[in-house]
Coordinates of C-alpha atoms in Angstrom, one line a residue:
M1 CA 169.7 -118.9 -25.3
A2 CA 170.5 -119.4 -29.0
V3 CA 166.8 -118.7 -30.3
A4 CA 167.3 -115.4 -28.2
V5 CA 170.3 -114.5 -29.5
L6 CA 169.4 -115.1 -32.8
A7 CA 166.6 -112.8 -32.2
A8 CA 168.5 -110.0 -31.0
A9 CA 171.1 -110.4 -33.8
V10 CA 168.2 -110.1 -36.5
A11 CA 166.4 -106.9 -34.9
A12 CA 169.6 -105.4 -34.5
A13 CA 170.3 -105.9 -38.6
A14 CA 166.9 -104.7 -39.0
A15 CA 167.1 -101.8 -37.0
A16 CA 170.6 -101.0 -38.4
A17 CA 169.0 -101.0 -42.2
V18 CA 166.4 -98.6 -41.2
V19 CA 168.5 -96.4 -39.9
G20 CA 171.0 -97.1 -43.0
R21 CA 167.7 -96.3 -45.3
L22 CA 167.2 -93.2 -43.3
R23 CA 170.5 -91.6 -43.9
R24 CA 171.1 -92.5 -47.2
R25 CA 167.1 -90.8 -47.9
R26 CA 168.9 -87.7 -45.7
V27 CA 171.9 -87.6 -47.7
S28 CA 170.3 -88.0 -51.4
R29 CA 168.0 -85.0 -50.0
R30 CA 170.9 -83.2 -49.5
L31 CA 173.0 -84.3 -52.8
K32 CA 172.0 -82.8 -56.4
S33 CA 172.5 -84.1 -59.6
Y34 CA 175.3 -82.4 -61.3
P35 CA 174.0 -79.9 -63.4
A36 CA 172.0 -78.9 -60.4
A37 CA 174.4 -78.5 -58.0
Q38 CA 176.3 -75.2 -57.6
T39 CA 180.1 -75.3 -57.3
Q40 CA 181.7 -73.2 -54.9
T41 CA 184.4 -71.2 -56.4
P42 CA 188.1 -70.5 -55.1
L43 CA 188.9 -67.1 -53.6
V44 CA 192.4 -66.5 -54.3
R45 CA 195.0 -63.5 -53.2
I46 CA 196.6 -61.9 -56.8
E47 CA 200.7 -62.1 -55.4
S48 CA 202.1 -60.4 -58.0
L49 CA 199.5 -57.1 -58.3
S50 CA 199.6 -57.6 -54.6
A51 CA 203.6 -56.8 -54.3
I52 CA 203.1 -54.2 -56.7
T53 CA 200.8 -52.2 -55.0
G54 CA 200.8 -53.2 -51.5
C55 CA 197.2 -54.0 -51.5
T56 CA 195.5 -56.9 -51.0
I57 CA 194.1 -57.9 -54.6
L58 CA 192.0 -60.9 -54.1
A59 CA 189.9 -62.6 -57.2
K60 CA 186.9 -64.9 -57.4
C61 CA 188.1 -68.0 -59.5
E62 CA 184.5 -68.3 -61.8
H63 CA 187.0 -69.6 -64.3
L64 CA 186.7 -72.9 -62.1
S65 CA 183.2 -72.9 -62.0
E66 CA 181.4 -76.0 -62.9
P67 CA 179.8 -77.2 -65.9
G68 CA 180.9 -74.5 -68.1
A69 CA 183.8 -73.3 -66.7
S70 CA 182.6 -69.4 -66.0
S71 CA 180.7 -66.7 -64.2
K72 CA 177.9 -67.9 -66.5
D73 CA 177.1 -70.9 -64.8
R74 CA 175.1 -69.1 -62.2
L75 CA 172.4 -67.6 -64.2
A76 CA 172.1 -70.3 -66.6
R77 CA 171.7 -72.6 -63.6
A78 CA 168.7 -70.0 -62.2
S79 CA 167.5 -69.4 -64.9
I80 CA 166.9 -73.0 -66.0
E81 CA 165.6 -73.6 -62.7
F82 CA 163.3 -70.3 -62.8
A83 CA 161.3 -71.6 -66.2
E84 CA 161.1 -75.0 -64.7
A85 CA 159.3 -74.1 -61.6
R86 CA 156.9 -72.1 -63.4
G87 CA 156.3 -74.8 -66.6
L88 CA 157.9 -72.9 -69.1
L89 CA 160.2 -75.4 -69.4
R90 CA 159.7 -79.4 -69.2
P91 CA 162.6 -81.6 -68.7
H92 CA 162.8 -84.6 -71.0
S93 CA 159.8 -83.7 -73.3
N94 CA 159.6 -85.2 -76.7
P95 CA 160.3 -83.5 -78.6
P96 CA 162.6 -81.6 -76.6
D97 CA 161.7 -77.8 -75.1
V98 CA 164.3 -75.1 -76.5
I99 CA 166.7 -73.0 -74.1
V100 CA 166.9 -69.9 -76.8
E101 CA 169.7 -66.8 -76.1
G102 CA 171.7 -63.9 -77.6
T103 CA 175.2 -64.1 -76.0
V104 CA 178.7 -63.4 -77.4
G105 CA 179.8 -66.7 -76.1
S106 CA 179.8 -67.7 -72.5
T107 CA 176.2 -67.3 -71.2
G108 CA 175.5 -69.8 -74.1
I109 CA 178.3 -72.5 -73.4
A110 CA 176.9 -72.2 -70.0
L111 CA 173.2 -72.8 -71.1
A112 CA 174.4 -75.4 -73.4
A113 CA 176.2 -77.4 -70.9
Q114 CA 173.2 -77.8 -68.7
A115 CA 170.5 -77.9 -71.4
R116 CA 171.5 -81.3 -72.7
A117 CA 171.6 -83.1 -69.2
R118 CA 168.4 -81.6 -68.7
G119 CA 166.6 -83.0 -72.0
Y120 CA 166.7 -79.3 -73.7
T121 CA 167.8 -78.2 -76.6
A122 CA 169.8 -75.3 -76.4
L123 CA 169.6 -72.2 -79.6
I124 CA 172.5 -69.8 -79.0
V125 CA 172.2 -66.8 -81.5
V126 CA 176.0 -64.9 -81.6
P127 CA 177.9 -62.6 -83.8
D128 CA 179.7 -64.2 -86.2
D129 CA 183.4 -62.2 -85.2
L130 CA 183.2 -64.2 -81.7
A131 CA 186.1 -66.1 -80.8
P132 CA 186.3 -69.3 -82.4
D133 CA 187.2 -71.3 -79.6
K134 CA 183.7 -70.2 -78.5
Y135 CA 181.8 -71.8 -81.5
A136 CA 183.9 -74.9 -81.2
A137 CA 182.6 -74.9 -77.4
L138 CA 179.1 -74.7 -78.6
Q139 CA 179.1 -77.4 -81.0
E140 CA 181.0 -79.9 -78.8
L141 CA 178.0 -79.4 -76.8
S142 CA 175.5 -79.9 -79.4
A143 CA 174.0 -76.6 -79.4
V144 CA 172.3 -75.2 -82.1
V145 CA 174.2 -72.1 -83.1
E146 CA 172.9 -69.4 -85.5
K147 CA 175.4 -66.8 -86.9
V148 CA 174.5 -63.1 -87.5
R149 CA 176.4 -60.2 -88.2
P150 CA 177.6 -57.8 -85.6
C151 CA 175.6 -54.4 -85.2
S152 CA 173.8 -52.2 -82.7
I153 CA 170.9 -53.2 -80.6
A154 CA 168.8 -50.8 -83.2
D155 CA 169.3 -53.2 -85.8
A156 CA 166.7 -55.9 -85.9
N157 CA 169.2 -58.5 -87.0
H158 CA 171.5 -58.0 -83.7
F159 CA 172.1 -60.9 -81.9
V160 CA 169.9 -60.5 -78.9
R161 CA 167.0 -59.6 -81.2
V162 CA 166.9 -62.4 -83.6
A163 CA 167.0 -64.9 -80.6
A164 CA 164.0 -63.6 -79.1
R165 CA 162.7 -63.5 -82.1
R166 CA 163.4 -67.2 -82.9
A167 CA 161.7 -68.0 -79.4
Q168 CA 158.4 -66.2 -80.2
E169 CA 158.8 -68.3 -83.9
I170 CA 158.8 -71.6 -82.0
N171 CA 156.4 -71.0 -79.4
G172 CA 154.2 -69.4 -82.2
A173 CA 154.0 -73.0 -83.7
A174 CA 153.5 -74.8 -80.7
L175 CA 150.7 -72.9 -80.0
A176 CA 148.9 -73.0 -83.7
A177 CA 149.9 -76.8 -83.2
S178 CA 148.1 -77.6 -80.1
S179 CA 144.7 -76.0 -81.5
V180 CA 144.7 -78.5 -84.4
G181 CA 142.7 -81.2 -84.1
S182 CA 138.9 -82.4 -85.1
E183 CA 136.0 -81.9 -82.7
D184 CA 135.4 -85.6 -82.0
G185 CA 139.0 -86.1 -80.9
S186 CA 139.9 -88.5 -83.7
T187 CA 142.8 -86.2 -84.7
V188 CA 145.5 -85.2 -81.9
P189 CA 147.0 -82.1 -81.9
T190 CA 150.6 -82.0 -82.7
R191 CA 153.3 -82.3 -79.5
M192 CA 155.6 -79.4 -80.7
P193 CA 158.3 -78.1 -78.3
R194 CA 157.8 -74.8 -76.7
A195 CA 161.0 -72.1 -76.0
Y196 CA 162.0 -70.3 -73.4
Y197 CA 163.8 -66.9 -74.0
V198 CA 166.4 -66.7 -71.4
D199 CA 166.9 -62.6 -72.0
Q200 CA 170.2 -62.5 -69.3
F201 CA 170.3 -58.8 -70.3
E202 CA 166.9 -57.9 -68.6
T203 CA 165.9 -60.9 -66.5
D204 CA 165.8 -59.9 -63.0
V205 CA 166.8 -63.7 -62.5
N206 CA 170.7 -62.8 -63.5
Y207 CA 171.2 -60.3 -60.4
E208 CA 168.8 -62.2 -58.3
A209 CA 171.0 -65.1 -58.8
H210 CA 174.6 -63.3 -58.1
Y211 CA 172.7 -61.7 -54.9
R212 CA 171.3 -64.8 -53.5
D213 CA 174.3 -67.0 -54.7
T214 CA 177.5 -65.5 -55.7
G215 CA 177.5 -62.3 -52.8
P216 CA 176.9 -64.5 -49.8
E217 CA 179.7 -67.0 -51.1
I218 CA 182.0 -64.6 -51.3
Y219 CA 181.4 -62.9 -48.4
A220 CA 181.3 -66.2 -46.6
Q221 CA 184.8 -66.4 -48.1
L222 CA 186.0 -63.0 -47.0
Q223 CA 184.8 -63.7 -43.5
G224 CA 186.7 -67.2 -43.6
L225 CA 190.1 -65.4 -44.0
G226 CA 189.4 -62.5 -41.7
V227 CA 188.9 -60.0 -44.1
D228 CA 187.1 -57.2 -41.9
R229 CA 187.1 -54.8 -44.3
L230 CA 186.8 -54.5 -48.0
D231 CA 187.7 -51.4 -49.9
S232 CA 186.6 -52.0 -53.4
F233 CA 184.4 -54.6 -55.9
V234 CA 185.7 -53.9 -59.4
M235 CA 183.9 -55.4 -62.1
G236 CA 182.8 -55.2 -65.8
A237 CA 179.5 -55.1 -67.2
G238 CA 177.9 -56.7 -69.7
T239 CA 174.3 -57.5 -68.7
G240 CA 175.2 -55.9 -65.6
G241 CA 173.6 -58.7 -63.2
T242 CA 177.0 -59.6 -61.5
I243 CA 178.2 -56.0 -60.9
A244 CA 174.9 -55.4 -59.3
G245 CA 174.1 -58.5 -57.4
V246 CA 177.4 -58.9 -55.9
G247 CA 177.7 -55.5 -55.4
M248 CA 174.4 -54.9 -53.5
Y249 CA 175.4 -58.0 -51.5
L250 CA 178.6 -56.9 -50.3
R251 CA 178.0 -53.1 -49.6
E252 CA 175.0 -54.3 -47.2
R253 CA 178.1 -56.0 -45.2
Y254 CA 180.3 -53.4 -46.0
P255 CA 179.1 -49.7 -46.0
S256 CA 181.8 -48.1 -47.1
L257 CA 182.6 -50.3 -50.1
R258 CA 183.5 -48.7 -53.2
V259 CA 181.8 -50.6 -56.6
V260 CA 184.0 -49.8 -59.4
L261 CA 182.9 -50.2 -63.3
A262 CA 186.1 -52.0 -65.4
D263 CA 184.9 -50.7 -68.7
P264 CA 186.7 -51.7 -72.2
Q265 CA 187.6 -49.0 -74.8
V266 CA 189.6 -49.9 -77.8
G267 CA 193.5 -48.6 -78.5
M268 CA 193.7 -46.0 -80.9
F269 CA 196.1 -48.7 -83.3
F270 CA 193.1 -51.1 -83.4
N271 CA 190.8 -48.0 -84.8
I272 CA 193.2 -47.3 -87.4
C273 CA 193.6 -50.7 -88.5
F274 CA 189.9 -50.8 -89.1
Y275 CA 189.0 -47.7 -89.9
F276 CA 187.3 -48.0 -93.5
V277 CA 185.3 -51.1 -92.2
S278 CA 184.4 -50.1 -89.0
T279 CA 183.1 -46.4 -89.6
N280 CA 181.5 -46.7 -93.3
W281 CA 183.2 -43.9 -94.0
L282 CA 181.1 -41.9 -91.4
G283 CA 184.5 -40.2 -89.2
F284 CA 187.2 -41.5 -86.9
T285 CA 185.5 -42.7 -83.9
L286 CA 187.4 -44.0 -80.8
Q287 CA 184.7 -46.4 -79.6
G288 CA 184.7 -48.2 -76.2
S289 CA 181.3 -48.9 -73.9
G290 CA 178.8 -46.1 -72.9
L291 CA 178.8 -47.9 -69.5
Y292 CA 181.6 -45.7 -68.7
Y293 CA 180.4 -42.3 -69.7
K294 CA 176.8 -43.3 -68.2
V295 CA 178.4 -43.9 -64.3
K296 CA 180.8 -40.5 -64.7
N297 CA 178.4 -38.0 -66.6
N298 CA 174.9 -39.8 -66.0
I299 CA 174.8 -39.9 -69.9
M300 CA 174.5 -43.2 -72.0
Y301 CA 177.1 -41.9 -75.2
S302 CA 180.3 -41.4 -75.8
P303 CA 181.4 -38.0 -77.1
H304 CA 181.0 -39.5 -80.5
E305 CA 177.8 -41.9 -80.8
A306 CA 174.5 -41.7 -79.0
E307 CA 173.0 -44.5 -77.4
G308 CA 170.9 -46.8 -80.0
T309 CA 172.2 -45.0 -83.2
R310 CA 174.8 -47.1 -84.3
R311 CA 174.6 -49.2 -87.1
R312 CA 177.9 -50.4 -88.2
H313 CA 180.1 -53.7 -87.5
Q314 CA 181.4 -53.4 -83.8
V315 CA 185.1 -54.7 -84.1
D316 CA 186.0 -52.0 -82.1
T317 CA 188.1 -53.9 -79.5
I318 CA 189.4 -57.3 -78.8
V319 CA 187.6 -57.7 -75.5
E320 CA 184.8 -59.8 -75.5
G321 CA 182.2 -60.2 -73.0
I322 CA 181.8 -57.0 -71.3
G323 CA 181.2 -53.4 -72.5
I324 CA 177.9 -52.5 -74.1
N325 CA 176.2 -49.3 -75.7
R326 CA 172.8 -49.8 -74.3
L327 CA 171.7 -49.3 -70.5
T328 CA 170.3 -52.8 -69.4
R329 CA 167.7 -53.4 -66.7
N330 CA 170.5 -55.1 -64.6
F331 CA 172.8 -52.4 -64.8
A332 CA 170.0 -50.0 -64.3
R333 CA 168.9 -52.0 -60.7
A334 CA 172.5 -50.9 -60.0
L335 CA 172.2 -46.8 -61.0
A336 CA 169.5 -46.6 -59.3
H337 CA 170.6 -47.7 -56.0
H338 CA 173.6 -45.4 -56.1
L339 CA 175.6 -48.6 -56.1
I340 CA 178.7 -47.7 -58.8
A341 CA 181.0 -45.2 -56.9
D342 CA 183.3 -44.4 -60.2
A343 CA 184.5 -46.2 -63.5
V344 CA 187.7 -47.1 -64.9
K345 CA 188.3 -47.2 -68.8
V346 CA 190.8 -50.1 -70.0
T347 CA 192.4 -50.3 -73.4
D348 CA 193.3 -53.0 -75.5
E349 CA 196.4 -52.9 -75.1
E350 CA 196.0 -52.6 -71.5
A351 CA 194.3 -55.9 -71.1
L352 CA 197.0 -57.9 -73.4
D353 CA 199.9 -56.5 -71.6
M354 CA 197.9 -57.4 -68.3
S355 CA 197.1 -60.9 -69.5
R356 CA 200.5 -61.6 -70.2
F357 CA 201.8 -60.0 -67.0
L358 CA 199.5 -62.4 -65.5
Y359 CA 200.8 -65.5 -66.9
E360 CA 204.5 -64.6 -66.4
H361 CA 203.9 -63.7 -62.9
D362 CA 200.7 -65.9 -61.6
G363 CA 200.7 -68.7 -63.9
Y364 CA 197.3 -67.6 -65.0
F365 CA 195.5 -67.9 -68.2
C366 CA 193.0 -65.1 -68.7
G367 CA 190.2 -64.8 -70.8
S368 CA 190.1 -60.9 -72.5
S369 CA 187.3 -59.6 -70.2
T370 CA 189.0 -61.1 -66.7
A371 CA 192.6 -58.8 -67.6
V372 CA 190.3 -55.5 -68.0
H373 CA 188.9 -56.4 -64.3
L374 CA 192.6 -56.7 -63.3
V375 CA 194.0 -53.7 -65.0
A376 CA 191.1 -51.6 -63.3
A377 CA 191.7 -53.7 -59.8
L378 CA 195.3 -52.4 -60.0
R379 CA 194.4 -48.9 -61.0
E380 CA 192.2 -48.9 -58.0
A381 CA 194.4 -50.1 -56.0
R382 CA 197.2 -47.2 -56.6
R383 CA 194.6 -44.8 -56.1
L384 CA 193.6 -46.0 -52.8
G385 CA 197.3 -46.5 -51.6
R386 CA 199.0 -49.4 -49.4
G387 CA 197.0 -51.3 -47.4
H388 CA 193.7 -51.5 -49.1
T389 CA 191.6 -54.7 -50.0
I390 CA 190.2 -54.8 -53.3
L391 CA 187.9 -57.6 -54.9
T392 CA 187.4 -58.8 -58.6
V393 CA 186.4 -61.4 -60.8
L394 CA 188.6 -63.8 -62.6
C395 CA 185.3 -64.8 -65.5
D396 CA 187.2 -67.3 -67.9
S397 CA 190.3 -68.7 -69.0
G398 CA 192.0 -67.8 -71.7
T399 CA 191.2 -71.1 -73.3
R400 CA 188.3 -69.6 -75.0
H401 CA 190.2 -66.6 -76.7
T402 CA 193.2 -68.6 -78.3
G403 CA 191.8 -67.7 -81.7
K404 CA 191.8 -64.0 -81.2
F405 CA 193.3 -62.4 -77.8
W406 CA 195.7 -65.0 -77.3
N407 CA 196.7 -65.3 -80.8
N408 CA 199.8 -63.3 -81.5
E409 CA 199.0 -62.8 -85.3
Y410 CA 195.4 -61.7 -84.7
V411 CA 196.7 -59.4 -82.6
A412 CA 199.6 -57.9 -84.8
K413 CA 196.6 -57.9 -87.9
A414 CA 194.4 -56.1 -85.1
G415 CA 197.4 -53.0 -85.1
L416 CA 198.0 -53.9 -81.2
R417 CA 201.4 -54.1 -79.6
F418 CA 202.8 -55.7 -76.6
G419 CA 204.3 -53.3 -74.6
A420 CA 202.3 -50.2 -75.7
S421 CA 200.3 -49.0 -72.2
N422 CA 201.3 -47.4 -69.9
L423 CA 200.7 -49.9 -66.6
G424 CA 204.5 -50.3 -66.2
L425 CA 204.4 -53.9 -66.1
D426 CA 207.2 -55.7 -67.3
F427 CA 205.6 -59.2 -68.4
R428 CA 208.9 -60.4 -69.9
G429 CA 210.9 -60.5 -66.9
K430 CA 211.0 -59.1 -63.1
Q431 CA 208.3 -57.0 -62.0
E432 CA 208.1 -53.6 -60.0
E433 CA 207.8 -53.6 -56.3
A434 CA 205.6 -51.4 -54.6
S435 CA 208.1 -48.0 -53.3

């Protein structure tokens, strides 16, 4: 009897061990490593602006994404996985392959945060007037940072064009090294790193990442909240990937959805302060992004400049991350599908006032592009009237903007003033209520 009991116990233990191994194997198949994992970010209600307008203003908290703390984490992850699947990048190779990109900060930070864990070097080319917080973040993440003067995309020294050139140089050197060697095999070709140029402005990976991941994630959250009708999606455009991908997915689920472009426009005081530096004596201009005019008039230029002809330093707005004077492949996709119904211009003063108002009333320390989004969402809510639902995106936090957008000394030197906008927001005290 004792032997039978012991045998049964051993058999049960063995069976339990097998089951345990199978369960662990299933769990390990479901779980991803930290850099490969997709963070689901919260969807929240902006209470202050909702109270003011009588609408429901919702925001996707992409600033809570990991590991790069911005909406660009999705693009970075998708781009690296795309390149690895096609053998364009080799994880943990020796010497390490190089991820190259031209960026105004957030994409570079997202790429650098993921590159190190996968065994890559990140080479990031940026304009040298970027917020110092972003430089510091890139350096802390061990990225190789190359700074260039801000200029038009028509200039060969534009940060995007320099990045493409650096990738070509690295790949050219790798190709040359691989062809060196003796016929008898006594000399082994030198192993050189490859480079992968992300090309965020033109790659389809950008749009597809947001159509495949961000859009469905938002829709599932809206359904979970019982939101059966979404009236507007308000978003800025740098590359155009988010507004195109998310907008397209949500329009398919909400056929009457209005997709509205939020576009930065410089204020008068900033132009006066930087007149001599920014115009090179070519005359006074009131700058801003050309995308607004493309949406409104189907012409890709402002009344003061044609596309691709500006050859001057771009010091015309305090906002970073959105607003551009050329038509990218990602944004063109949205236009081709007649996705964007309207565009709203937001001045620097309006963005500044909104950021301080949100901090005062909602405790949200937002970045400059997020402030533009919220100004445009406020305007869209007021245009539609009470009872509507508007969605926007909180791209990144103010922690990357303490050197410029959240630096009162810099703001003053730029000739900008708090309270100079006509938004009707009191960011020092009690908010106005919806009538």
